[in-house]
């Protein structure tokens, strides 16, 4: 007889094995990070690699410290983060709205398709000069760049989510006499939530690409600016430090969205 | 009641026009459980779509009672993001009849047919049979005059299917609803219906109508010797 409260020895062994596997994966992740950083530090310390060219973890920390001390750190981080978030939200909200319009009419969809395909394939950086001339060199230009980099994907992914709604459920709504609006509110939007979450995840990455690319072209401050400036004056420490901060920020933003997804998509 | 009078319907595609239904006439009395069987692809679902008002016949006239039709589909189409209870309330919300009385009635129906303990659960926690039952209660919640069943059991495994189709039929009978079932399963049609309507291959029209009056529930009907006789008759008519 099986006892509901107590697991069998076999099951306990299974659970233990699963747990051990998880610990192994997590520790390996940290070990790899530590090994890369350690080796990097060691090679520059032993002068095998020239820290002027490769920088080093200790020099990155030092640069981080001096940026912080001068108050520059949060200014640059704040500017880039602000541009990225603004671009991200505009792209997602505008992209979602456009996808709704496209969903509502097959004709509009057919008309818009070639434009979307071309805009999707176009390397947005080609628009750099136009953006500078039309919008100027302020934050707006960078936010605009972020939006155009991220929005096409937002449109295509959310639209695909809307169109993937189970046809049986659509027939059901139709048979109940549901209006287009009710179908949207009660079926299409909730059913496509997982697709929206996936879109957000990809859009985060694209928003960072957009904002840094924008800063490469026009900026006077921000992490992208630090990278370009650092490269021009051969301050590789600055380049590495800014890149490191980007990694942390992008990781955090992805983490936040993954968390939101976990909460929102629980029912699916 | 529901009556089809000399109905025709054609599909239009780029490559041409397909007559799905031609000169179709039949009548279902109030409280009757009728089944439509026919070779696959003969336009059975089209008939239900027309009865539900989703598509309009090319010619002919459909006479319906004053009430609405409730549609039950091949798959239960329960919304995963809603609880069973919220799923059952869906037609009330859509038809703007989401009053406390209507909700109370729907809940009473759900409880009466054994869904009481599942109301707050998500559909994914229900078995296939229970899901189909929830879908039926959802259909009944809006108090339709006639139920249109589009092979609602075809997605279930055989054992569940026998169980669920008897179950659904019993509920429909005890709620005294008129029902039109479309199926390709001859034994299902005989077991459940008061009347079996046999359709020709496309373009569909009625080739025979058989009232079924022996034994009074699906189970005893399946065990009756007349079941096999009738099965043979229908099989011949379908040309299988």
Short mmCIF file of C-alpha atoms in Angstrom, two decimals:
data_model
loop_
_atom_site.label_atom_id
_atom_site.label_comp_id
_atom_site.label_asym_id
_atom_site.label_seq_id
_atom_site.Cartn_x
_atom_site.Cartn_y
_atom_site.Cartn_z
CA UNK A 1 0.00 0.00 0.00
CA UNK A 2 1.15 3.48 -0.82
CA UNK A 3 1.19 6.01 1.95
CA UNK A 4 0.02 9.42 0.77
CA UNK A 5 1.96 11.39 3.35
CA UNK A 6 5.29 9.63 3.13
CA UNK A 7 7.14 9.34 -0.13
CA UNK A 8 8.69 6.01 -0.99
CA UNK A 9 12.45 5.65 -0.78
CA UNK A 10 12.61 5.62 -4.55
CA UNK A 11 10.77 8.91 -4.81
CA UNK A 12 12.99 10.52 -2.16
CA UNK A 13 16.05 9.42 -4.10
CA UNK A 14 14.53 10.94 -7.23
CA UNK A 15 13.88 14.26 -5.49
CA UNK A 16 17.40 14.27 -4.09
CA UNK A 17 18.82 13.67 -7.54
CA UNK A 18 16.79 16.53 -9.01
CA UNK A 19 17.95 18.84 -6.26
CA UNK A 20 21.56 17.85 -6.74
CA UNK A 21 21.28 18.56 -10.45
CA UNK A 22 19.94 22.04 -9.76
CA UNK A 23 22.73 22.82 -7.30
CA UNK A 24 25.26 21.59 -9.84
CA UNK A 25 23.88 23.87 -12.57
CA UNK A 26 23.84 26.93 -10.31
CA UNK A 27 27.32 26.34 -8.93
CA UNK A 28 28.73 25.71 -12.41
CA UNK A 29 27.32 29.06 -13.54
CA UNK A 30 29.13 30.89 -10.74
CA UNK A 31 32.30 28.87 -11.21
CA UNK A 32 32.49 29.77 -14.89
CA UNK A 33 31.99 33.46 -14.10
CA UNK A 34 34.62 33.37 -11.37
CA UNK A 35 37.04 31.45 -13.59
CA UNK A 36 36.72 33.91 -16.48
CA UNK A 37 37.12 36.94 -14.22
CA UNK A 38 39.97 35.28 -12.31
CA UNK A 39 41.85 34.27 -15.44
CA UNK A 40 41.36 37.74 -16.89
CA UNK A 41 42.73 39.35 -13.73
CA UNK A 42 45.60 36.87 -13.54
CA UNK A 43 46.67 37.33 -17.16
CA UNK A 44 46.74 41.11 -16.82
CA UNK A 45 48.49 40.85 -13.44
CA UNK A 46 51.20 38.63 -14.97
CA UNK A 47 51.42 41.08 -17.90
CA UNK A 48 50.59 38.29 -20.33
CA UNK A 49 47.78 40.53 -21.54
CA UNK A 50 48.20 44.28 -21.69
CA UNK A 51 45.64 45.86 -19.33
CA UNK A 52 45.77 49.00 -21.43
CA UNK A 53 44.14 47.01 -24.23
CA UNK A 54 42.13 44.41 -22.32
CA UNK A 55 41.42 46.26 -19.05
CA UNK A 56 40.89 43.97 -16.05
CA UNK A 57 38.27 43.24 -13.39
CA UNK A 58 40.13 45.25 -10.74
CA UNK A 59 40.46 48.22 -13.08
CA UNK A 60 36.76 48.00 -13.91
CA UNK A 61 35.95 48.14 -10.20
CA UNK A 62 38.28 51.10 -9.78
CA UNK A 63 36.68 52.93 -12.72
CA UNK A 64 33.26 52.15 -11.29
CA UNK A 65 34.40 53.66 -7.99
CA UNK A 66 35.73 56.85 -9.54
CA UNK A 67 32.60 57.26 -11.67
CA UNK A 68 30.54 56.88 -8.54
CA UNK A 69 32.72 59.33 -6.58
CA UNK A 70 32.42 62.00 -9.26
CA UNK A 71 28.65 61.52 -9.38
CA UNK A 72 28.87 60.68 -13.08
CA UNK A 73 27.83 57.05 -12.63
CA UNK A 74 24.14 57.58 -11.92
CA UNK A 75 23.87 60.37 -14.44
CA UNK A 76 25.01 58.12 -17.29
CA UNK A 77 23.10 55.10 -16.04
CA UNK A 78 19.99 57.20 -15.46
CA UNK A 79 20.06 58.71 -18.93
CA UNK A 80 20.50 55.41 -20.76
CA UNK A 81 18.01 53.61 -18.53
CA UNK A 82 15.47 56.40 -19.04
CA UNK A 83 15.89 56.31 -22.81
CA UNK A 84 15.65 52.54 -22.91
CA UNK A 85 12.56 52.36 -20.70
CA UNK A 86 10.81 55.18 -22.54
CA UNK A 87 11.57 53.56 -25.90
CA UNK A 88 10.55 50.16 -24.60
CA UNK A 89 7.17 51.29 -23.28
CA UNK A 90 6.37 53.39 -26.34
CA UNK A 91 7.31 50.51 -28.64
CA UNK A 92 5.27 47.96 -26.69
CA UNK A 93 2.17 50.11 -26.25
CA UNK A 94 2.21 51.51 -29.78
CA UNK A 95 3.10 48.09 -31.24
CA UNK A 96 0.26 46.43 -29.34
CA UNK A 97 -2.22 49.05 -30.51
CA UNK A 98 -1.12 48.71 -34.13
CA UNK A 99 -1.38 44.93 -33.84
CA UNK A 100 -4.95 45.34 -32.57
CA UNK A 101 -5.85 47.41 -35.61
CA UNK A 102 -4.21 44.87 -37.91
CA UNK A 103 -6.05 42.03 -36.16
CA UNK A 104 -9.41 43.69 -36.60
CA UNK A 105 -9.29 43.78 -40.40
CA UNK A 106 -7.87 41.27 -42.81
CA UNK A 107 -7.81 43.90 -45.53
CA UNK A 108 -5.73 46.31 -43.45
CA UNK A 109 -3.44 43.38 -42.63
CA UNK A 110 -2.96 42.51 -46.27
CA UNK A 111 -2.25 46.13 -47.17
CA UNK A 112 0.24 46.60 -44.33
CA UNK A 113 2.12 43.33 -44.80
CA UNK A 114 4.78 44.38 -47.35
CA UNK A 115 5.53 47.55 -45.39
CA UNK A 116 6.05 45.59 -42.21
CA UNK A 117 8.24 43.03 -43.98
CA UNK A 118 10.48 45.71 -45.47
CA UNK A 119 10.68 47.74 -42.27
CA UNK A 120 11.52 44.59 -40.37
CA UNK A 121 14.42 43.73 -42.67
CA UNK A 122 15.73 47.30 -42.87
CA UNK A 123 18.78 47.89 -40.65
CA UNK A 124 17.41 50.74 -38.55
CA UNK A 125 20.83 52.32 -38.16
CA UNK A 126 20.54 53.36 -41.81
CA UNK A 127 18.01 55.90 -40.60
CA UNK A 128 20.64 57.53 -38.32
CA UNK A 129 21.35 60.63 -40.44
CA UNK A 130 17.64 61.16 -41.08
CA UNK A 131 16.86 60.95 -37.39
CA UNK A 132 19.54 63.53 -36.55
CA UNK A 133 18.31 65.94 -39.20
CA UNK A 134 14.62 65.49 -38.49
CA UNK A 135 14.57 65.09 -34.74
CA UNK A 136 17.84 66.60 -33.61
CA UNK A 137 20.48 65.26 -31.28
CA UNK A 138 18.63 65.20 -27.97
CA UNK A 139 17.14 62.30 -26.01
CA UNK A 140 14.12 62.27 -28.29
CA UNK A 141 16.29 61.10 -31.15
CA UNK A 142 17.64 58.21 -29.08
CA UNK A 143 14.20 57.27 -27.84
CA UNK A 144 12.95 57.40 -31.43
CA UNK A 145 15.76 55.06 -32.46
CA UNK A 146 14.86 52.69 -29.61
CA UNK A 147 11.21 52.69 -30.68
CA UNK A 148 11.88 51.94 -34.34
CA UNK A 149 14.28 49.16 -33.45
CA UNK A 150 11.80 47.45 -31.12
CA UNK A 151 8.36 48.26 -32.52
CA UNK A 152 8.23 46.09 -35.64
CA UNK A 153 8.91 42.98 -33.63
CA UNK A 154 6.31 44.07 -31.07
CA UNK A 155 3.74 44.41 -33.83
CA UNK A 156 4.57 41.12 -35.50
CA UNK A 157 4.78 39.05 -32.31
CA UNK A 158 1.64 40.36 -30.67
CA UNK A 159 -0.28 40.08 -33.95
CA UNK A 160 0.88 36.48 -34.29
CA UNK A 161 -0.41 35.94 -30.75
CA UNK A 162 -3.81 37.40 -31.64
CA UNK A 163 -4.07 35.32 -34.79
CA UNK A 164 -3.07 32.13 -32.99
CA UNK A 165 -6.23 32.21 -30.85
CA UNK A 166 -8.02 28.85 -31.06
CA UNK A 167 -10.57 29.04 -33.93
CA UNK A 168 -12.98 26.84 -31.94
CA UNK A 169 -13.08 29.49 -29.22
CA UNK A 170 -13.68 32.19 -31.85
CA UNK A 171 -16.57 30.19 -33.28
CA UNK A 172 -17.95 29.80 -29.80
CA UNK A 173 -17.87 33.56 -29.24
CA UNK A 174 -19.49 34.16 -32.61
CA UNK A 175 -22.23 31.63 -31.89
CA UNK A 176 -22.93 33.44 -28.61
CA UNK A 177 -23.37 36.60 -30.63
CA UNK A 178 -20.32 38.32 -29.15
CA UNK A 179 -19.40 41.71 -30.60
CA UNK A 180 -15.92 42.29 -31.98
CA UNK A 181 -15.13 44.25 -28.87
CA UNK A 182 -16.32 41.52 -26.49
CA UNK A 183 -14.37 38.92 -28.47
CA UNK A 184 -11.29 41.07 -28.08
CA UNK A 185 -11.74 41.76 -24.38
CA UNK A 186 -12.88 38.35 -23.25
CA UNK A 187 -11.00 36.07 -25.60
CA UNK A 188 -8.25 37.50 -27.78
CA UNK A 189 -6.47 39.69 -25.23
CA UNK A 190 -6.41 37.17 -22.38
CA UNK A 191 -5.60 34.25 -24.71
CA UNK A 192 -2.63 36.10 -26.17
CA UNK A 193 -1.10 37.14 -22.83
CA UNK A 194 1.65 34.51 -23.05
CA UNK A 195 2.58 35.84 -26.50
CA UNK A 196 2.69 39.37 -25.08
CA UNK A 197 5.03 38.22 -22.32
CA UNK A 198 7.35 36.64 -24.88
CA UNK A 199 7.25 39.86 -26.87
CA UNK A 200 8.23 41.88 -23.81
CA UNK A 201 11.22 39.62 -23.24
CA UNK A 202 12.54 40.07 -26.76
CA UNK A 203 11.63 43.76 -26.81
CA UNK A 204 13.81 44.41 -23.75
CA UNK A 205 16.87 43.23 -25.65
CA UNK A 206 15.92 45.25 -28.71
CA UNK A 207 15.27 48.39 -26.64
CA UNK A 208 18.82 48.17 -25.29
CA UNK A 209 20.18 47.74 -28.80
CA UNK A 210 18.16 50.77 -29.91
CA UNK A 211 19.19 53.07 -27.08
CA UNK A 212 22.91 52.20 -27.27
CA UNK A 213 22.84 52.47 -31.07
CA UNK A 214 21.14 55.85 -30.70
CA UNK A 215 23.79 56.99 -28.27
CA UNK A 216 26.53 55.86 -30.65
CA UNK A 217 25.09 58.19 -33.25
CA UNK A 218 24.11 61.32 -31.38
CA UNK A 219 24.60 61.40 -27.63
CA UNK A 220 26.54 63.54 -25.18
CA UNK A 221 25.91 61.30 -22.16
CA UNK A 222 24.85 57.77 -21.28
CA UNK A 223 26.45 54.35 -21.27
CA UNK A 224 26.63 54.15 -25.07
CA UNK A 225 28.32 57.53 -25.05
CA UNK A 226 30.85 56.29 -22.46
CA UNK A 227 31.65 53.30 -24.66
CA UNK A 228 32.15 55.40 -27.79
CA UNK A 229 34.10 58.05 -25.94
CA UNK A 230 36.21 55.42 -24.13
CA UNK A 231 37.00 53.78 -27.44
CA UNK A 232 38.00 57.05 -29.08
CA UNK A 233 40.44 58.05 -26.33
CA UNK A 234 41.66 54.47 -25.76
CA UNK A 235 40.24 54.30 -22.24
CA UNK A 236 39.38 50.62 -22.41
CA UNK A 237 38.61 50.60 -18.68
CA UNK A 238 35.72 52.92 -19.36
CA UNK A 239 34.49 50.76 -22.25
CA UNK A 240 34.59 47.61 -20.13
CA UNK A 241 32.95 49.32 -17.15
CA UNK A 242 30.07 50.66 -19.22
CA UNK A 243 29.64 47.26 -20.87
CA UNK A 244 29.60 45.61 -17.46
CA UNK A 245 26.90 48.01 -16.22
CA UNK A 246 24.88 47.28 -19.37
CA UNK A 247 25.07 43.55 -18.70
CA UNK A 248 23.78 44.07 -15.16
CA UNK A 249 20.95 46.41 -16.21
CA UNK A 250 19.81 44.26 -19.13
CA UNK A 251 19.88 41.19 -16.90
CA UNK A 252 17.81 42.93 -14.22
CA UNK A 253 15.22 44.16 -16.70
CA UNK A 254 14.86 40.69 -18.18
CA UNK A 255 14.53 39.33 -14.65
CA UNK A 256 11.71 41.75 -13.84
CA UNK A 257 9.81 40.71 -16.96
CA UNK A 258 10.38 37.02 -16.32
CA UNK A 259 8.93 37.59 -12.85
CA UNK A 260 5.88 39.43 -14.24
CA UNK A 261 5.42 36.60 -16.73
CA UNK A 262 5.49 34.03 -13.96
CA UNK A 263 2.71 35.87 -12.14
CA UNK A 264 0.58 36.66 -15.19
CA UNK A 265 0.83 33.39 -17.07
CA UNK A 266 0.31 31.20 -14.02
CA UNK A 267 -3.19 30.21 -15.13
CA UNK A 268 -2.13 29.00 -18.55
CA UNK B 1 -38.50 23.59 -32.79
CA UNK B 2 -36.41 23.97 -35.89
CA UNK B 3 -37.35 23.51 -39.48
CA UNK B 4 -35.21 23.58 -42.63
CA UNK B 5 -37.27 24.22 -45.76
CA UNK B 6 -35.58 23.39 -49.04
CA UNK B 7 -32.22 24.82 -47.94
CA UNK B 8 -29.24 25.18 -50.26
CA UNK B 9 -25.79 26.47 -49.46
CA UNK B 10 -22.65 26.88 -51.54
CA UNK B 11 -19.08 27.61 -50.56
CA UNK B 12 -17.08 30.02 -52.65
CA UNK B 13 -13.34 29.65 -53.01
CA UNK B 14 -10.86 30.94 -55.56
CA UNK B 15 -10.94 27.67 -57.46
CA UNK B 16 -14.69 27.53 -57.67
CA UNK B 17 -18.06 27.01 -56.12
CA UNK B 18 -18.94 23.95 -54.06
CA UNK B 19 -22.54 23.07 -53.35
CA UNK B 20 -22.45 21.84 -49.75
CA UNK B 21 -26.16 21.52 -49.16
CA UNK B 22 -28.93 21.28 -51.72
CA UNK B 23 -32.70 20.98 -51.23
CA UNK B 24 -32.41 20.05 -47.58
CA UNK B 25 -35.62 19.80 -45.58
CA UNK B 26 -36.27 18.40 -42.12
CA UNK B 27 -38.11 19.33 -38.97
CA UNK B 28 -37.36 18.88 -35.30
CA UNK B 29 -40.20 19.12 -32.78
CA UNK B 30 -39.88 20.87 -29.47
CA UNK B 31 -38.16 18.65 -26.89
CA UNK B 32 -36.95 16.26 -29.54
CA UNK B 33 -33.36 15.01 -29.68
CA UNK B 34 -32.46 14.60 -33.34
CA UNK B 35 -29.24 13.40 -34.90
CA UNK B 36 -27.89 14.07 -38.33
CA UNK B 37 -25.53 11.50 -39.77
CA UNK B 38 -23.87 11.45 -43.12
CA UNK B 39 -20.67 10.58 -44.91
CA UNK B 40 -17.73 12.70 -43.84
CA UNK B 41 -17.42 16.01 -45.63
CA UNK B 42 -21.10 16.02 -46.58
CA UNK B 43 -21.75 19.41 -45.04
CA UNK B 44 -23.03 18.37 -41.62
CA UNK B 45 -21.29 21.20 -39.78
CA UNK B 46 -22.60 23.65 -42.36
CA UNK B 47 -26.12 22.69 -41.31
CA UNK B 48 -25.35 23.59 -37.70
CA UNK B 49 -23.69 26.84 -38.70
CA UNK B 50 -26.86 27.78 -40.57
CA UNK B 51 -29.06 26.74 -37.64
CA UNK B 52 -26.89 28.88 -35.33
CA UNK B 53 -27.15 31.82 -37.70
CA UNK B 54 -23.41 31.96 -38.31
CA UNK B 55 -23.96 31.64 -42.05
CA UNK B 56 -26.98 32.39 -44.20
CA UNK B 57 -28.35 29.81 -46.64
CA UNK B 58 -28.04 30.59 -50.35
CA UNK B 59 -31.73 29.75 -50.70
CA UNK B 60 -34.57 28.28 -48.70
CA UNK B 61 -35.99 29.15 -45.31
CA UNK B 62 -35.08 28.23 -41.76
CA UNK B 63 -37.93 28.42 -39.28
CA UNK B 64 -36.82 28.72 -35.68
CA UNK B 65 -38.59 29.13 -32.38
CA UNK B 66 -38.35 32.43 -30.60
CA UNK B 67 -35.48 31.38 -28.36
CA UNK B 68 -31.78 31.34 -29.00
CA UNK B 69 -29.55 28.48 -30.05
CA UNK B 70 -26.73 27.19 -27.87
CA UNK B 71 -23.74 25.80 -29.71
CA UNK B 72 -21.56 23.00 -28.42
CA UNK B 73 -18.42 22.33 -30.39
CA UNK B 74 -16.07 19.45 -31.12
CA UNK B 75 -13.70 20.60 -28.44
CA UNK B 76 -14.93 22.01 -25.17
CA UNK B 77 -13.28 25.42 -25.81
CA UNK B 78 -13.17 26.25 -22.12
CA UNK B 79 -11.06 29.33 -21.41
CA UNK B 80 -8.01 28.28 -19.39
CA UNK B 81 -7.63 31.68 -17.76
CA UNK B 82 -11.09 31.50 -16.26
CA UNK B 83 -12.32 29.22 -13.51
CA UNK B 84 -15.03 26.70 -14.35
CA UNK B 85 -17.57 29.04 -12.77
CA UNK B 86 -16.39 32.03 -14.81
CA UNK B 87 -16.53 29.87 -17.93
CA UNK B 88 -20.12 29.01 -17.19
CA UNK B 89 -20.95 32.71 -16.77
CA UNK B 90 -19.35 33.61 -20.12
CA UNK B 91 -22.55 33.49 -22.24
CA UNK B 92 -24.34 35.57 -19.61
CA UNK B 93 -21.64 38.24 -19.88
CA UNK B 94 -21.70 38.18 -23.65
CA UNK B 95 -25.47 38.36 -23.89
CA UNK B 96 -25.59 41.07 -21.21
CA UNK B 97 -27.78 38.92 -19.02
CA UNK B 98 -25.30 38.67 -16.20
CA UNK B 99 -27.84 39.20 -13.44
CA UNK B 100 -27.69 37.59 -9.99
CA UNK B 101 -30.75 35.47 -10.84
CA UNK B 102 -29.24 34.13 -14.04
CA UNK B 103 -25.95 33.42 -12.29
CA UNK B 104 -27.83 31.67 -9.50
CA UNK B 105 -29.69 29.51 -12.04
CA UNK B 106 -26.47 28.63 -13.84
CA UNK B 107 -24.79 27.68 -10.58
CA UNK B 108 -27.76 25.57 -9.54
CA UNK B 109 -27.51 23.76 -12.86
CA UNK B 110 -23.79 23.18 -12.38
CA UNK B 111 -24.34 21.82 -8.89
CA UNK B 112 -27.23 19.65 -9.99
CA UNK B 113 -25.00 17.96 -12.52
CA UNK B 114 -22.02 17.37 -10.26
CA UNK B 115 -19.80 20.34 -11.01
CA UNK B 116 -20.26 21.91 -7.57
CA UNK B 117 -16.86 21.03 -6.20
CA UNK B 118 -15.06 22.09 -9.41
CA UNK B 119 -16.53 25.59 -9.76
CA UNK B 120 -13.48 27.43 -8.46
CA UNK B 121 -11.03 25.18 -10.26
CA UNK B 122 -9.29 25.82 -13.53
CA UNK B 123 -10.51 23.76 -16.51
CA UNK B 124 -7.09 22.15 -16.77
CA UNK B 125 -7.76 20.40 -13.45
CA UNK B 126 -10.81 18.63 -14.89
CA UNK B 127 -10.95 15.31 -16.72
CA UNK B 128 -12.01 15.26 -20.36
CA UNK B 129 -15.50 14.11 -19.42
CA UNK B 130 -15.93 16.77 -16.76
CA UNK B 131 -14.70 19.45 -19.16
CA UNK B 132 -17.35 18.46 -21.71
CA UNK B 133 -19.94 18.57 -18.95
CA UNK B 134 -18.78 22.07 -17.97
CA UNK B 135 -19.06 23.07 -21.63
CA UNK B 136 -22.64 21.78 -21.67
CA UNK B 137 -23.56 23.69 -18.51
CA UNK B 138 -21.99 26.79 -20.07
CA UNK B 139 -24.22 26.28 -23.13
CA UNK B 140 -27.28 25.76 -20.95
CA UNK B 141 -26.53 28.78 -18.74
CA UNK B 142 -27.94 31.21 -21.30
CA UNK B 143 -31.14 29.11 -21.40
CA UNK B 144 -31.12 28.37 -25.12
CA UNK B 145 -34.25 27.00 -26.71
CA UNK B 146 -32.35 24.58 -28.88
CA UNK B 147 -28.93 22.96 -28.50
CA UNK B 148 -26.73 22.48 -31.52
CA UNK B 149 -24.12 19.79 -30.94
CA UNK B 150 -21.28 19.57 -33.43
CA UNK B 151 -19.68 16.18 -32.78
CA UNK B 152 -19.08 17.23 -29.19
CA UNK B 153 -17.69 13.84 -28.23
CA UNK B 154 -15.31 13.24 -31.10
CA UNK B 155 -12.24 14.52 -29.27
CA UNK B 156 -12.70 12.11 -26.36
CA UNK B 157 -11.26 8.63 -26.02
CA UNK B 158 -13.73 5.78 -26.55
CA UNK B 159 -14.45 4.95 -22.93
CA UNK B 160 -14.91 8.57 -21.84
CA UNK B 161 -16.95 9.12 -24.94
CA UNK B 162 -19.54 6.47 -24.11
CA UNK B 163 -19.81 7.83 -20.61
CA UNK B 164 -20.00 11.49 -21.59
CA UNK B 165 -22.44 11.15 -24.45
CA UNK B 166 -24.91 9.27 -22.25
CA UNK B 167 -24.34 11.86 -19.57
CA UNK B 168 -24.90 14.83 -21.87
CA UNK B 169 -27.99 13.25 -23.37
CA UNK B 170 -29.45 12.63 -19.91
CA UNK B 171 -28.88 16.26 -18.92
CA UNK B 172 -30.41 17.59 -22.13
CA UNK B 173 -33.42 15.29 -21.71
CA UNK B 174 -33.97 16.19 -18.09
CA UNK B 175 -33.75 19.89 -18.91
CA UNK B 176 -36.32 19.22 -21.68
CA UNK B 177 -34.25 20.93 -24.34
CA UNK B 178 -34.55 20.45 -28.07
CA UNK B 179 -31.28 19.23 -29.54
CA UNK B 180 -29.73 18.72 -32.93
CA UNK B 181 -26.62 16.53 -32.90
CA UNK B 182 -24.31 16.20 -35.84
CA UNK B 183 -22.16 13.09 -35.80
CA UNK B 184 -20.44 10.57 -38.03
CA UNK B 185 -20.92 7.85 -35.43
CA UNK B 186 -23.94 5.68 -36.29
CA UNK B 187 -24.16 4.00 -32.89
CA UNK B 188 -23.99 7.32 -31.09
CA UNK B 189 -26.86 8.63 -33.20
CA UNK B 190 -29.06 5.61 -32.50
CA UNK B 191 -28.25 5.50 -28.81
CA UNK B 192 -28.98 9.16 -28.11
CA UNK B 193 -31.73 10.30 -30.44
CA UNK B 194 -35.47 10.32 -30.85
CA UNK B 195 -34.92 10.71 -34.55
CA UNK B 196 -32.02 9.99 -36.90
CA UNK B 197 -31.75 11.98 -40.11
CA UNK B 198 -29.54 10.42 -42.79
CA UNK B 199 -27.85 12.70 -45.29
CA UNK B 200 -26.57 11.99 -48.77
CA UNK B 201 -23.00 12.76 -49.86
CA UNK B 202 -22.36 16.37 -50.87
CA UNK B 203 -24.46 18.31 -51.80
CA UNK B 204 -26.33 17.11 -48.74
CA UNK B 205 -30.02 16.36 -48.70
CA UNK B 206 -32.11 14.04 -46.55
CA UNK B 207 -32.26 10.45 -47.78
CA UNK B 208 -34.10 8.98 -44.82
CA UNK B 209 -35.53 9.78 -41.41
CA UNK B 210 -35.85 7.16 -38.72
CA UNK B 211 -37.72 7.68 -35.49
CA UNK B 212 -36.08 5.73 -32.67
CA UNK B 213 -38.52 4.65 -30.03
CA UNK B 214 -37.28 1.37 -28.54
CA UNK B 215 -35.79 1.32 -25.03
CA UNK B 216 -35.68 4.64 -23.24
CA UNK B 217 -32.07 5.28 -22.39
CA UNK B 218 -28.81 5.00 -24.32
CA UNK B 219 -27.47 2.09 -22.30
CA UNK B 220 -30.47 -0.20 -22.64
CA UNK B 221 -30.77 0.83 -26.26
CA UNK B 222 -27.24 -0.34 -26.99
CA UNK B 223 -28.13 -3.71 -25.41
CA UNK B 224 -31.38 -4.05 -27.36
CA UNK B 225 -31.49 -6.37 -30.36
CA UNK B 226 -33.17 -3.65 -32.44
CA UNK B 227 -30.01 -1.56 -32.07
CA UNK B 228 -28.06 -3.85 -34.37
CA UNK B 229 -30.92 -4.00 -36.88
CA UNK B 230 -31.13 -0.25 -37.06
CA UNK B 231 -27.36 0.02 -37.30
CA UNK B 232 -27.47 -2.21 -40.38
CA UNK B 233 -30.22 -0.13 -41.98
CA UNK B 234 -28.33 3.12 -41.46
CA UNK B 235 -25.07 1.60 -42.58
CA UNK B 236 -26.66 0.50 -45.84
CA UNK B 237 -28.20 3.89 -46.39
CA UNK B 238 -24.85 5.53 -45.88
CA UNK B 239 -23.36 3.06 -48.32
CA UNK B 240 -20.61 1.87 -46.01
#
